[in-house]
Structures are given as structure tokens and as C-alpha cells.
Amino acid sequence: MARAPFNFAGTEIKAGTRQTVEFPVAKLYTHTPLHIPVEVVHGRREGPVLLVCAALHGDEINGVEIIRRVLRNASLRHLRGTLIAVPIVNVFGFVQRTRYLPDRRDLNRCFPGSETGSLGGRIAYLFRTQIMQNVTHIIDLHTGAIHRFNLPQIRAELKNPETARIAEAFGAPIILNASLREGTLREYADSRDIPVITFEGGEALRFDDVVISSGVRGVNRVMRALEMLPAKAGRAKPRNRSEIAATSTWVRAEIDGIMRPIVRLGQRVRKGQRLALIADPFGETETALITPYSGIIVGMNNLPLVNEGEAIYHIARFDELAEAEKAMDYFRSSMDPEAGADAVMPVHPWDEQQK
């Protein structure tokens, strides 16, 4: 018996086909309509309905490229279930190269939204009622904010066993057991018992091929774990090891000045170690930024000009720090060009160690 068509925004997608749907969301001041582009791949066989979305913050563009590459996967011809791909959720911010909506609201603080609320509330409401209502699993793709670079990582509420399963399947080196923030897509999905993970990697307004390749591999791994894609032929390569961080903390600047980093992204640090030096332009006043915790650097501020209280280094803390360091080493080795066809360049800022 043929699988029933998938109905989305007034469009019927037949089993075994794929279609791009322009979902109307709002208008510019000129009354020019804006649409959220949605690609629906509807498999011939029953299975999960996976939503993969990006650019909920309009300047976080790595996820846009991740989705583009995922959609080029020839294995999607054998898809079981349905893939809903939304590369650009915040079309306003994407066009303007900004994180926010025109009214300066953060779309990822507007869920579940309101049919009669602010622009952000209305977009969140439409996204929730027209797209999220049909899904069984969600992967939400993000980057660090502008001037902040995030190590490839998964953030998830691991109390849900299915969420924990797909977080592990993704294969990022680090999983942050992150609490839910009110108004986020992740918080709303969790309230509806929809397994959801957030992938963080890279920096706003910048493409990073290591991060993008890691994201593409991760999405494909999740689809294989959900049995949406066939298993790889031949002997399976070992998957990236993931270590779970129970908590994470930002270390902040204690004075204003010019910051010179000492440690790099992905590096293991120990309590009391110097992370950076912050000085005035003449070098008369210089202060070392000291970490109060041991852990792995999973995020850092790339802008040398800092103010007192500004977040500089994001440190993930682990029960077994040595195991987390091994996970980072495995991730680096998996990104080596000698590793295979999906390889990317191995030289990267987080490979630089203190001289």
C-alpha cells in the first residue's frame, strides 16, 4: 500500500518525492512578502518526521550550509519517514545580517508565540503550528554569537532518553547537559515531549568548514540512528566519541583593556591556569585572566577589545576530564584529511597550543 502524501502549508507532497515550499511569514514595510523556504523530502516508507532548522538567529549561517549539504545526500532517495529542512527560519535577520528581528527581539525567546503578538511572537506561532506540529524529532543548528567561536558541541536536556540517544548519535566531541531556557524552540519542543538537540559550532557571519563538515556528519548519523537512512555499506568506521559535561561556566574579564589569548579552543585547562592577559594600550596595567575551574575550552571571545565583566572563555566541566580530552583528540583525528572522503583540513585555531 502506497504511503499517504505529506500535507504542508496547503501543498501535497507525494511519497517518494521532494518539494520546496515557500511558507509565507510576514511582509516588509513596502508590503513585499517574505517567505520561509522549506524543503520537504517525503520517503516512500513510514518512519520518523525529522525537522532540521537553522538561522533561528539570522546571522548564524553555518547551519544554512549544513542543511544545503545534507539535502545533496544521494541516500535521501532511500529515505524512510520525512525530512523537513528549514535552512533560514529568521529571514528578516538573515537578510539584514543580524541576530535579531527588526524590533530587536530574539526569535529564540518568543516560543510558543502568539497569533496576535509581536512580530517575533507571530513568527514563532506560525513556525510552531505549521511546521513543528508534525514532527517527531528536531535538530536545531546554531553558532556562537558575533566575535564568539563555539567548539562543535551538542546542547540537550538529557532527561528524555530519546533526546540523549540522538545527542550521542550525532557524534560531536562534547555534549552539554544544558538546562532549558524559557521561550526557546528547545524548551517548547521539550514541553511537547519532542526529542530535540541543539548543535553549536563556529561563529556568526562566518563559514567554518570543520564545523560544517562535523554538522553534516552529525545530521546524517542521527538519521541513520533513527533508521531514516540505510546503514553504510561495508565495515562501519568508529564514530566520534562524545563526553557529557555536567555543567559549564563563562570566565569573565576582570578589567577593561586589550586581551591577548594564551589558551585556545578545545584545549584542556586546569584550575589556576592563565587563560589570557588583559592590558591597557601602553602595558602599564596588565592582569592575567585565571580559570577558577578545570575543564575544556568550548567557546571563546575572538575580539581583543574587552570590557570588565565581558565573557571571554566558556569552560565545560567534566567528572572525568581525561576522558573529555580523549574525545577532543578523537575529534581532531577524525577531521584529518587522511581519514577519508568526508575529510576537511586539520589545521585549525583549536589545534594551536600555548607556545
mmCIF file of C-alpha atoms in Angstrom:
data_model
loop_
_atom_site.group_PDB
_atom_site.id
_atom_site.type_symbol
_atom_site.label_atom_id
_atom_site.label_comp_id
_atom_site.label_asym_id
_atom_site.label_seq_id
_atom_site.Cartn_x
_atom_site.Cartn_y
_atom_site.Cartn_z
ATOM 1 C CA MET A 1 0.000 0.000 0.000
ATOM 2 C CA ALA A 2 1.390 3.411 -1.024
ATOM 3 C CA ARG A 3 2.266 5.837 1.748
ATOM 4 C CA ALA A 4 -0.092 8.801 2.127
ATOM 5 C CA PRO A 5 1.080 12.217 0.857
ATOM 6 C CA PHE A 6 2.525 14.722 3.310
ATOM 7 C CA ASN A 7 0.451 17.903 3.545
ATOM 8 C CA PHE A 8 2.255 21.119 4.369
ATOM 9 C CA ALA A 9 1.096 24.739 4.028
ATOM 10 C CA GLY A 10 -1.560 23.777 1.508
ATOM 11 C CA THR A 11 0.886 21.728 -0.567
ATOM 12 C CA GLU A 12 0.657 17.960 -1.005
ATOM 13 C CA ILE A 13 3.997 16.139 -1.286
ATOM 14 C CA LYS A 14 3.638 12.605 -2.614
ATOM 15 C CA ALA A 15 5.591 9.706 -1.160
ATOM 16 C CA GLY A 16 8.968 9.269 -2.817
ATOM 17 C CA THR A 17 9.212 12.931 -3.859
ATOM 18 C CA ARG A 18 10.679 16.168 -2.529
ATOM 19 C CA GLN A 19 9.488 19.718 -2.887
ATOM 20 C CA THR A 20 10.437 23.226 -1.812
ATOM 21 C CA VAL A 21 7.563 25.167 -0.273
ATOM 22 C CA GLU A 22 7.711 28.940 0.219
ATOM 23 C CA PHE A 23 5.924 29.425 3.521
ATOM 24 C CA PRO A 24 4.504 32.982 3.851
ATOM 25 C CA VAL A 25 5.510 34.576 7.147
ATOM 26 C CA ALA A 26 5.265 38.407 7.006
ATOM 27 C CA LYS A 27 5.762 41.482 4.835
ATOM 28 C CA LEU A 28 8.370 44.196 4.592
ATOM 29 C CA TYR A 29 7.370 47.827 5.110
ATOM 30 C CA THR A 30 6.880 48.018 1.339
ATOM 31 C CA HIS A 31 4.322 45.181 1.535
ATOM 32 C CA THR A 32 6.786 42.898 -0.242
ATOM 33 C CA PRO A 33 6.010 39.403 1.096
ATOM 34 C CA LEU A 34 8.659 37.376 2.909
ATOM 35 C CA HIS A 35 8.660 33.588 2.930
ATOM 36 C CA ILE A 36 10.464 30.919 4.934
ATOM 37 C CA PRO A 37 11.844 28.366 2.448
ATOM 38 C CA VAL A 38 11.084 24.784 3.491
ATOM 39 C CA GLU A 39 12.290 21.638 1.721
ATOM 40 C CA VAL A 40 10.210 18.522 2.391
ATOM 41 C CA VAL A 41 11.622 15.111 1.481
ATOM 42 C CA HIS A 42 8.817 12.562 1.855
ATOM 43 C CA GLY A 43 10.056 8.970 1.816
ATOM 44 C CA ARG A 44 8.178 6.054 0.347
ATOM 45 C CA ARG A 45 8.129 4.170 3.658
ATOM 46 C CA GLU A 46 6.753 5.144 7.061
ATOM 47 C CA GLY A 47 9.184 6.498 9.623
ATOM 48 C CA PRO A 48 10.051 9.475 11.828
ATOM 49 C CA VAL A 49 9.429 13.079 10.804
ATOM 50 C CA LEU A 50 12.698 14.940 11.435
ATOM 51 C CA LEU A 51 12.903 18.736 11.436
ATOM 52 C CA VAL A 52 16.357 20.213 10.789
ATOM 53 C CA CYS A 53 16.369 24.013 11.051
ATOM 54 C CA ALA A 54 18.963 26.792 11.058
ATOM 55 C CA ALA A 55 19.348 30.583 11.264
ATOM 56 C CA LEU A 56 16.808 30.986 14.045
ATOM 57 C CA HIS A 57 19.301 33.730 14.784
ATOM 58 C CA GLY A 58 19.673 35.402 11.410
ATOM 59 C CA ASP A 59 23.464 35.819 11.470
ATOM 60 C CA GLU A 60 24.238 32.191 12.390
ATOM 61 C CA ILE A 61 24.890 30.906 8.892
ATOM 62 C CA ASN A 62 26.921 27.689 9.299
ATOM 63 C CA GLY A 63 23.665 25.765 9.683
ATOM 64 C CA VAL A 64 22.400 27.073 6.338
ATOM 65 C CA GLU A 65 25.342 25.400 4.600
ATOM 66 C CA ILE A 66 24.989 22.253 6.711
ATOM 67 C CA ILE A 67 21.401 21.826 5.519
ATOM 68 C CA ARG A 68 22.368 22.519 1.905
ATOM 69 C CA ARG A 69 24.941 19.714 2.038
ATOM 70 C CA VAL A 70 22.580 17.320 3.841
ATOM 71 C CA LEU A 71 19.991 17.808 1.102
ATOM 72 C CA ARG A 72 22.596 16.766 -1.509
ATOM 73 C CA ASN A 73 22.997 13.332 0.120
ATOM 74 C CA ALA A 74 22.155 10.722 -2.531
ATOM 75 C CA SER A 75 20.930 8.368 0.226
ATOM 76 C CA LEU A 76 17.825 10.549 0.630
ATOM 77 C CA ARG A 77 16.400 8.626 -2.335
ATOM 78 C CA HIS A 78 16.020 5.735 0.119
ATOM 79 C CA LEU A 79 14.633 7.871 2.947
ATOM 80 C CA ARG A 80 12.261 6.245 5.399
ATOM 81 C CA GLY A 81 9.958 8.795 7.008
ATOM 82 C CA THR A 82 10.030 12.511 6.253
ATOM 83 C CA LEU A 83 12.740 15.167 6.435
ATOM 84 C CA ILE A 84 11.634 18.790 6.880
ATOM 85 C CA ALA A 85 14.587 21.098 6.222
ATOM 86 C CA VAL A 86 14.334 24.812 7.085
ATOM 87 C CA PRO A 87 17.699 26.471 6.365
ATOM 88 C CA ILE A 88 16.581 30.030 7.209
ATOM 89 C CA VAL A 89 13.983 30.496 9.951
ATOM 90 C CA ASN A 90 14.672 34.163 10.749
ATOM 91 C CA VAL A 91 14.507 35.536 7.208
ATOM 92 C CA PHE A 92 14.442 39.142 8.495
ATOM 93 C CA GLY A 93 17.712 38.725 10.402
ATOM 94 C CA PHE A 94 19.328 36.721 7.610
ATOM 95 C CA VAL A 95 18.677 39.440 5.033
ATOM 96 C CA GLN A 96 19.997 42.132 7.393
ATOM 97 C CA ARG A 97 22.932 40.010 8.647
ATOM 98 C CA THR A 98 21.783 40.371 12.228
ATOM 99 C CA ARG A 99 20.833 38.029 15.060
ATOM 100 C CA TYR A 100 17.548 39.753 15.764
ATOM 101 C CA LEU A 101 14.234 40.699 14.217
ATOM 102 C CA PRO A 102 13.537 44.312 13.119
ATOM 103 C CA ASP A 103 12.083 45.115 16.558
ATOM 104 C CA ARG A 104 15.299 43.788 18.207
ATOM 105 C CA ARG A 105 13.540 40.748 19.613
ATOM 106 C CA ASP A 106 15.313 37.399 19.782
ATOM 107 C CA LEU A 107 13.151 34.911 17.865
ATOM 108 C CA ASN A 108 14.533 32.113 20.037
ATOM 109 C CA ARG A 109 12.928 33.704 23.092
ATOM 110 C CA CYS A 110 9.465 34.040 21.505
ATOM 111 C CA PHE A 111 8.132 30.461 21.641
ATOM 112 C CA PRO A 112 5.380 29.272 21.759
ATOM 113 C CA GLY A 113 4.391 32.605 20.248
ATOM 114 C CA SER A 114 1.039 34.239 19.723
ATOM 115 C CA GLU A 115 -1.211 34.717 16.718
ATOM 116 C CA THR A 116 -1.788 38.344 17.730
ATOM 117 C CA GLY A 117 1.517 39.168 19.446
ATOM 118 C CA SER A 118 4.718 40.892 18.365
ATOM 119 C CA LEU A 119 6.433 40.068 15.077
ATOM 120 C CA GLY A 120 8.608 37.511 16.859
ATOM 121 C CA GLY A 121 5.585 36.021 18.608
ATOM 122 C CA ARG A 122 3.683 35.716 15.332
ATOM 123 C CA ILE A 123 6.600 34.064 13.500
ATOM 124 C CA ALA A 124 7.110 31.641 16.415
ATOM 125 C CA TYR A 125 3.386 30.871 16.402
ATOM 126 C CA LEU A 126 3.371 30.156 12.662
ATOM 127 C CA PHE A 127 6.520 28.048 12.900
ATOM 128 C CA ARG A 128 5.064 26.089 15.806
ATOM 129 C CA THR A 129 1.613 25.492 14.359
ATOM 130 C CA GLN A 130 2.535 24.970 10.710
ATOM 131 C CA ILE A 131 5.861 23.139 10.955
ATOM 132 C CA MET A 132 6.633 21.816 14.440
ATOM 133 C CA GLN A 133 3.220 20.229 14.997
ATOM 134 C CA ASN A 134 4.014 17.455 12.515
ATOM 135 C CA VAL A 135 7.497 16.442 13.677
ATOM 136 C CA THR A 136 8.785 13.622 15.888
ATOM 137 C CA HIS A 137 12.419 14.796 16.302
ATOM 138 C CA ILE A 138 14.269 18.127 15.926
ATOM 139 C CA ILE A 139 17.869 19.175 15.251
ATOM 140 C CA ASP A 140 18.317 22.943 15.712
ATOM 141 C CA LEU A 141 21.568 24.315 14.233
ATOM 142 C CA HIS A 142 23.338 27.319 15.802
ATOM 143 C CA THR A 143 26.729 29.053 16.026
ATOM 144 C CA GLY A 144 28.327 31.306 18.584
ATOM 145 C CA ALA A 145 27.361 34.978 18.592
ATOM 146 C CA ILE A 146 29.355 37.565 16.659
ATOM 147 C CA HIS A 147 33.047 37.518 17.699
ATOM 148 C CA ARG A 148 32.455 34.315 19.690
ATOM 149 C CA PHE A 149 33.539 30.925 18.344
ATOM 150 C CA ASN A 150 31.983 27.730 19.676
ATOM 151 C CA LEU A 151 33.644 24.338 19.527
ATOM 152 C CA PRO A 152 31.335 21.815 17.775
ATOM 153 C CA GLN A 153 29.049 20.626 20.556
ATOM 154 C CA ILE A 154 25.545 19.395 21.310
ATOM 155 C CA ARG A 155 23.307 21.027 23.899
ATOM 156 C CA ALA A 156 20.396 18.983 25.161
ATOM 157 C CA GLU A 157 18.206 18.213 28.137
ATOM 158 C CA LEU A 158 19.245 14.607 28.704
ATOM 159 C CA LYS A 159 16.379 13.538 30.969
ATOM 160 C CA ASN A 160 14.497 12.395 27.868
ATOM 161 C CA PRO A 161 16.076 9.030 26.860
ATOM 162 C CA GLU A 162 15.351 9.588 23.158
ATOM 163 C CA THR A 163 16.933 13.042 23.299
ATOM 164 C CA ALA A 164 20.006 11.512 24.946
ATOM 165 C CA ARG A 165 20.124 8.822 22.252
ATOM 166 C CA ILE A 166 20.141 11.205 19.296
ATOM 167 C CA ALA A 167 22.557 13.564 21.104
ATOM 168 C CA GLU A 168 25.023 10.685 21.410
ATOM 169 C CA ALA A 169 24.334 9.546 17.834
ATOM 170 C CA PHE A 170 25.271 12.995 16.472
ATOM 171 C CA GLY A 171 28.892 12.368 17.400
ATOM 172 C CA ALA A 172 30.039 15.840 18.480
ATOM 173 C CA PRO A 173 33.024 15.667 20.853
ATOM 174 C CA ILE A 174 31.167 17.415 23.687
ATOM 175 C CA ILE A 175 27.573 17.172 24.916
ATOM 176 C CA LEU A 176 26.455 19.888 27.344
ATOM 177 C CA ASN A 177 23.607 18.745 29.550
ATOM 178 C CA ALA A 178 22.040 22.184 29.200
ATOM 179 C CA SER A 179 19.006 23.388 31.108
ATOM 180 C CA LEU A 180 16.044 24.704 29.132
ATOM 181 C CA ARG A 181 15.516 28.450 28.685
ATOM 182 C CA GLU A 182 12.016 29.860 28.657
ATOM 183 C CA GLY A 183 10.855 30.982 25.233
ATOM 184 C CA THR A 184 13.277 28.878 23.217
ATOM 185 C CA LEU A 185 12.370 26.425 20.487
ATOM 186 C CA ARG A 186 14.108 23.735 22.536
ATOM 187 C CA GLU A 187 12.060 24.489 25.645
ATOM 188 C CA TYR A 188 8.782 24.401 23.725
ATOM 189 C CA ALA A 189 9.665 21.158 21.913
ATOM 190 C CA ASP A 190 10.649 19.519 25.204
ATOM 191 C CA SER A 191 7.324 20.586 26.742
ATOM 192 C CA ARG A 192 5.588 18.705 23.901
ATOM 193 C CA ASP A 193 7.809 15.648 24.512
ATOM 194 C CA ILE A 194 9.559 16.088 21.143
ATOM 195 C CA PRO A 195 13.209 14.950 21.351
ATOM 196 C CA VAL A 196 15.316 17.989 20.390
ATOM 197 C CA ILE A 197 19.047 18.697 20.264
ATOM 198 C CA THR A 198 20.896 21.925 19.510
ATOM 199 C CA PHE A 199 24.158 21.810 17.563
ATOM 200 C CA GLU A 200 26.510 24.708 18.271
ATOM 201 C CA GLY A 201 29.613 25.346 16.219
ATOM 202 C CA GLY A 202 31.571 28.237 14.787
ATOM 203 C CA GLU A 203 30.924 31.970 14.813
ATOM 204 C CA ALA A 204 28.187 34.258 13.496
ATOM 205 C CA LEU A 205 28.562 35.520 9.902
ATOM 206 C CA ARG A 206 31.414 33.096 9.194
ATOM 207 C CA PHE A 207 31.592 29.761 7.397
ATOM 208 C CA ASP A 208 33.911 27.218 9.004
ATOM 209 C CA ASP A 209 34.475 24.013 7.044
ATOM 210 C CA VAL A 210 35.442 21.887 10.055
ATOM 211 C CA VAL A 211 32.253 22.888 11.850
ATOM 212 C CA ILE A 212 30.104 22.453 8.735
ATOM 213 C CA SER A 213 31.533 19.004 7.971
ATOM 214 C CA SER A 214 31.010 17.996 11.605
ATOM 215 C CA GLY A 215 27.399 19.170 11.412
ATOM 216 C CA VAL A 216 26.675 17.349 8.145
ATOM 217 C CA ARG A 217 28.097 14.115 9.521
ATOM 218 C CA GLY A 218 26.112 14.547 12.710
ATOM 219 C CA VAL A 219 22.753 15.082 10.985
ATOM 220 C CA ASN A 220 23.355 12.051 8.762
ATOM 221 C CA ARG A 221 24.329 9.957 11.796
ATOM 222 C CA VAL A 222 21.114 10.919 13.570
ATOM 223 C CA MET A 223 19.067 9.959 10.504
ATOM 224 C CA ARG A 224 20.811 6.582 10.422
ATOM 225 C CA ALA A 225 20.229 6.120 14.161
ATOM 226 C CA LEU A 226 16.520 6.817 13.533
ATOM 227 C CA GLU A 227 16.649 4.284 10.658
ATOM 228 C CA MET A 228 15.631 7.010 8.224
ATOM 229 C CA LEU A 229 18.731 6.343 6.106
ATOM 230 C CA PRO A 230 20.212 2.942 5.290
ATOM 231 C CA ALA A 231 23.317 1.904 7.177
ATOM 232 C CA LYS A 232 26.611 2.487 5.415
ATOM 233 C CA ALA A 233 27.813 -0.414 3.305
ATOM 234 C CA GLY A 234 30.904 -2.243 4.450
ATOM 235 C CA ARG A 235 32.638 -2.017 7.771
ATOM 236 C CA ALA A 236 31.454 0.975 9.764
ATOM 237 C CA LYS A 237 34.083 3.497 10.829
ATOM 238 C CA PRO A 238 34.250 4.201 14.556
ATOM 239 C CA ARG A 239 32.098 7.202 15.461
ATOM 240 C CA ASN A 240 33.318 10.290 17.267
ATOM 241 C CA ARG A 241 33.319 9.762 20.998
ATOM 242 C CA SER A 242 31.135 12.179 22.961
ATOM 243 C CA GLU A 243 31.688 13.178 26.564
ATOM 244 C CA ILE A 244 28.927 14.732 28.658
ATOM 245 C CA ALA A 245 29.631 17.918 30.596
ATOM 246 C CA ALA A 246 27.549 18.220 33.731
ATOM 247 C CA THR A 247 27.937 21.999 33.744
ATOM 248 C CA SER A 248 29.731 24.869 32.031
ATOM 249 C CA THR A 249 30.845 28.348 33.098
ATOM 250 C CA TRP A 250 31.969 31.560 31.381
ATOM 251 C CA VAL A 251 35.143 33.167 32.738
ATOM 252 C CA ARG A 252 34.803 36.961 32.519
ATOM 253 C CA ALA A 253 37.223 39.843 32.189
ATOM 254 C CA GLU A 254 38.154 41.494 35.485
ATOM 255 C CA ILE A 255 39.319 44.763 33.900
ATOM 256 C CA ASP A 256 38.807 46.746 30.691
ATOM 257 C CA GLY A 257 41.536 46.559 28.087
ATOM 258 C CA ILE A 258 43.128 44.682 25.222
ATOM 259 C CA MET A 259 43.013 40.907 25.578
ATOM 260 C CA ARG A 260 45.825 38.609 24.400
ATOM 261 C CA PRO A 261 44.719 34.953 24.500
ATOM 262 C CA ILE A 262 47.042 32.281 25.817
ATOM 263 C CA VAL A 263 44.914 29.116 25.535
ATOM 264 C CA ARG A 264 42.869 28.067 22.533
ATOM 265 C CA LEU A 265 39.539 26.466 21.722
ATOM 266 C CA GLY A 266 39.334 22.769 22.574
ATOM 267 C CA GLN A 267 42.305 22.945 24.945
ATOM 268 C CA ARG A 268 42.249 21.302 28.361
ATOM 269 C CA VAL A 269 42.852 23.731 31.224
ATOM 270 C CA ARG A 270 43.399 23.243 34.930
ATOM 271 C CA LYS A 271 42.207 25.329 37.876
ATOM 272 C CA GLY A 272 44.534 28.284 38.416
ATOM 273 C CA GLN A 273 45.886 28.286 34.852
ATOM 274 C CA ARG A 274 46.299 31.553 32.928
ATOM 275 C CA LEU A 275 43.839 31.874 30.042
ATOM 276 C CA ALA A 276 44.704 35.336 28.714
ATOM 277 C CA LEU A 277 46.378 38.637 29.546
ATOM 278 C CA ILE A 278 44.401 41.890 29.580
ATOM 279 C CA ALA A 279 46.285 45.194 29.498
ATOM 280 C CA ASP A 280 45.855 48.882 28.771
ATOM 281 C CA PRO A 281 47.243 50.096 25.379
ATOM 282 C CA PHE A 282 50.542 51.158 26.973
ATOM 283 C CA GLY A 283 51.071 47.994 29.009
ATOM 284 C CA GLU A 284 51.268 49.848 32.305
ATOM 285 C CA THR A 285 48.436 47.792 33.781
ATOM 286 C CA GLU A 286 48.304 44.084 32.951
ATOM 287 C CA THR A 287 46.138 41.414 34.541
ATOM 288 C CA ALA A 288 46.108 37.672 33.956
ATOM 289 C CA LEU A 289 42.733 36.020 33.427
ATOM 290 C CA ILE A 290 42.817 32.917 35.634
ATOM 291 C CA THR A 291 40.433 29.986 35.364
ATOM 292 C CA PRO A 292 38.757 29.010 38.649
ATOM 293 C CA TYR A 293 37.857 25.604 37.163
ATOM 294 C CA SER A 294 39.397 22.701 35.297
ATOM 295 C CA GLY A 295 37.784 21.705 32.017
ATOM 296 C CA ILE A 296 37.780 22.021 28.233
ATOM 297 C CA ILE A 297 37.508 25.355 26.390
ATOM 298 C CA VAL A 298 34.294 25.045 24.338
ATOM 299 C CA GLY A 299 33.784 28.714 23.466
ATOM 300 C CA MET A 300 35.859 31.874 23.340
ATOM 301 C CA ASN A 301 35.639 35.561 22.528
ATOM 302 C CA ASN A 302 37.734 36.373 19.449
ATOM 303 C CA LEU A 303 37.585 40.161 19.856
ATOM 304 C CA PRO A 304 40.688 41.529 21.629
ATOM 305 C CA LEU A 305 38.867 44.638 22.924
ATOM 306 C CA VAL A 306 37.084 43.698 26.139
ATOM 307 C CA ASN A 307 35.233 45.378 28.985
ATOM 308 C CA GLU A 308 35.116 44.389 32.614
ATOM 309 C CA GLY A 309 32.544 41.634 33.110
ATOM 310 C CA GLU A 310 32.598 40.516 29.469
ATOM 311 C CA ALA A 311 32.503 36.752 28.832
ATOM 312 C CA ILE A 312 35.864 35.597 27.444
ATOM 313 C CA TYR A 313 36.189 31.807 27.783
ATOM 314 C CA HIS A 314 33.443 29.180 28.070
ATOM 315 C CA ILE A 315 34.673 26.181 30.044
ATOM 316 C CA ALA A 316 32.847 22.833 30.083
ATOM 317 C CA ARG A 317 33.408 20.920 33.311
ATOM 318 C CA PHE A 318 33.515 17.116 33.454
ATOM 319 C CA ASP A 319 33.547 14.384 36.057
ATOM 320 C CA GLU A 320 36.251 12.641 34.006
ATOM 321 C CA LEU A 321 38.351 15.391 32.425
ATOM 322 C CA ALA A 322 40.864 12.942 30.951
ATOM 323 C CA GLU A 323 38.081 11.182 29.035
ATOM 324 C CA ALA A 324 36.864 14.521 27.677
ATOM 325 C CA GLU A 325 40.372 15.278 26.455
ATOM 326 C CA LYS A 326 40.441 11.913 24.690
ATOM 327 C CA ALA A 327 37.145 12.805 23.000
ATOM 328 C CA MET A 328 38.711 16.021 21.722
ATOM 329 C CA ASP A 329 41.752 14.132 20.431
ATOM 330 C CA TYR A 330 39.486 11.678 18.636
ATOM 331 C CA PHE A 331 37.529 14.530 17.068
ATOM 332 C CA ARG A 332 40.730 16.143 15.785
ATOM 333 C CA SER A 333 41.923 12.865 14.296
ATOM 334 C CA SER A 334 38.551 12.248 12.621
ATOM 335 C CA MET A 335 38.898 15.604 10.846
ATOM 336 C CA ASP A 336 42.287 14.627 9.366
ATOM 337 C CA PRO A 337 42.344 14.612 5.528
ATOM 338 C CA GLU A 338 43.852 11.129 5.588
ATOM 339 C CA ALA A 339 40.712 9.817 7.278
ATOM 340 C CA GLY A 340 38.535 9.538 4.170
ATOM 341 C CA ALA A 341 36.299 11.180 1.588
ATOM 342 C CA ASP A 342 34.478 13.444 4.055
ATOM 343 C CA ALA A 343 37.723 14.863 5.403
ATOM 344 C CA VAL A 344 38.487 18.528 5.956
ATOM 345 C CA MET A 345 41.615 20.486 6.763
ATOM 346 C CA PRO A 346 43.117 19.543 10.138
ATOM 347 C CA VAL A 347 44.867 22.847 10.922
ATOM 348 C CA HIS A 348 42.507 24.976 12.973
ATOM 349 C CA PRO A 349 42.590 27.580 15.752
ATOM 350 C CA TRP A 350 41.720 24.995 18.373
ATOM 351 C CA ASP A 351 44.779 22.947 17.379
ATOM 352 C CA GLU A 352 47.145 25.763 18.368
ATOM 353 C CA GLN A 353 48.638 25.243 21.794
ATOM 354 C CA GLN A 354 50.408 27.706 24.042
ATOM 355 C CA LYS A 355 53.960 28.295 22.819
#
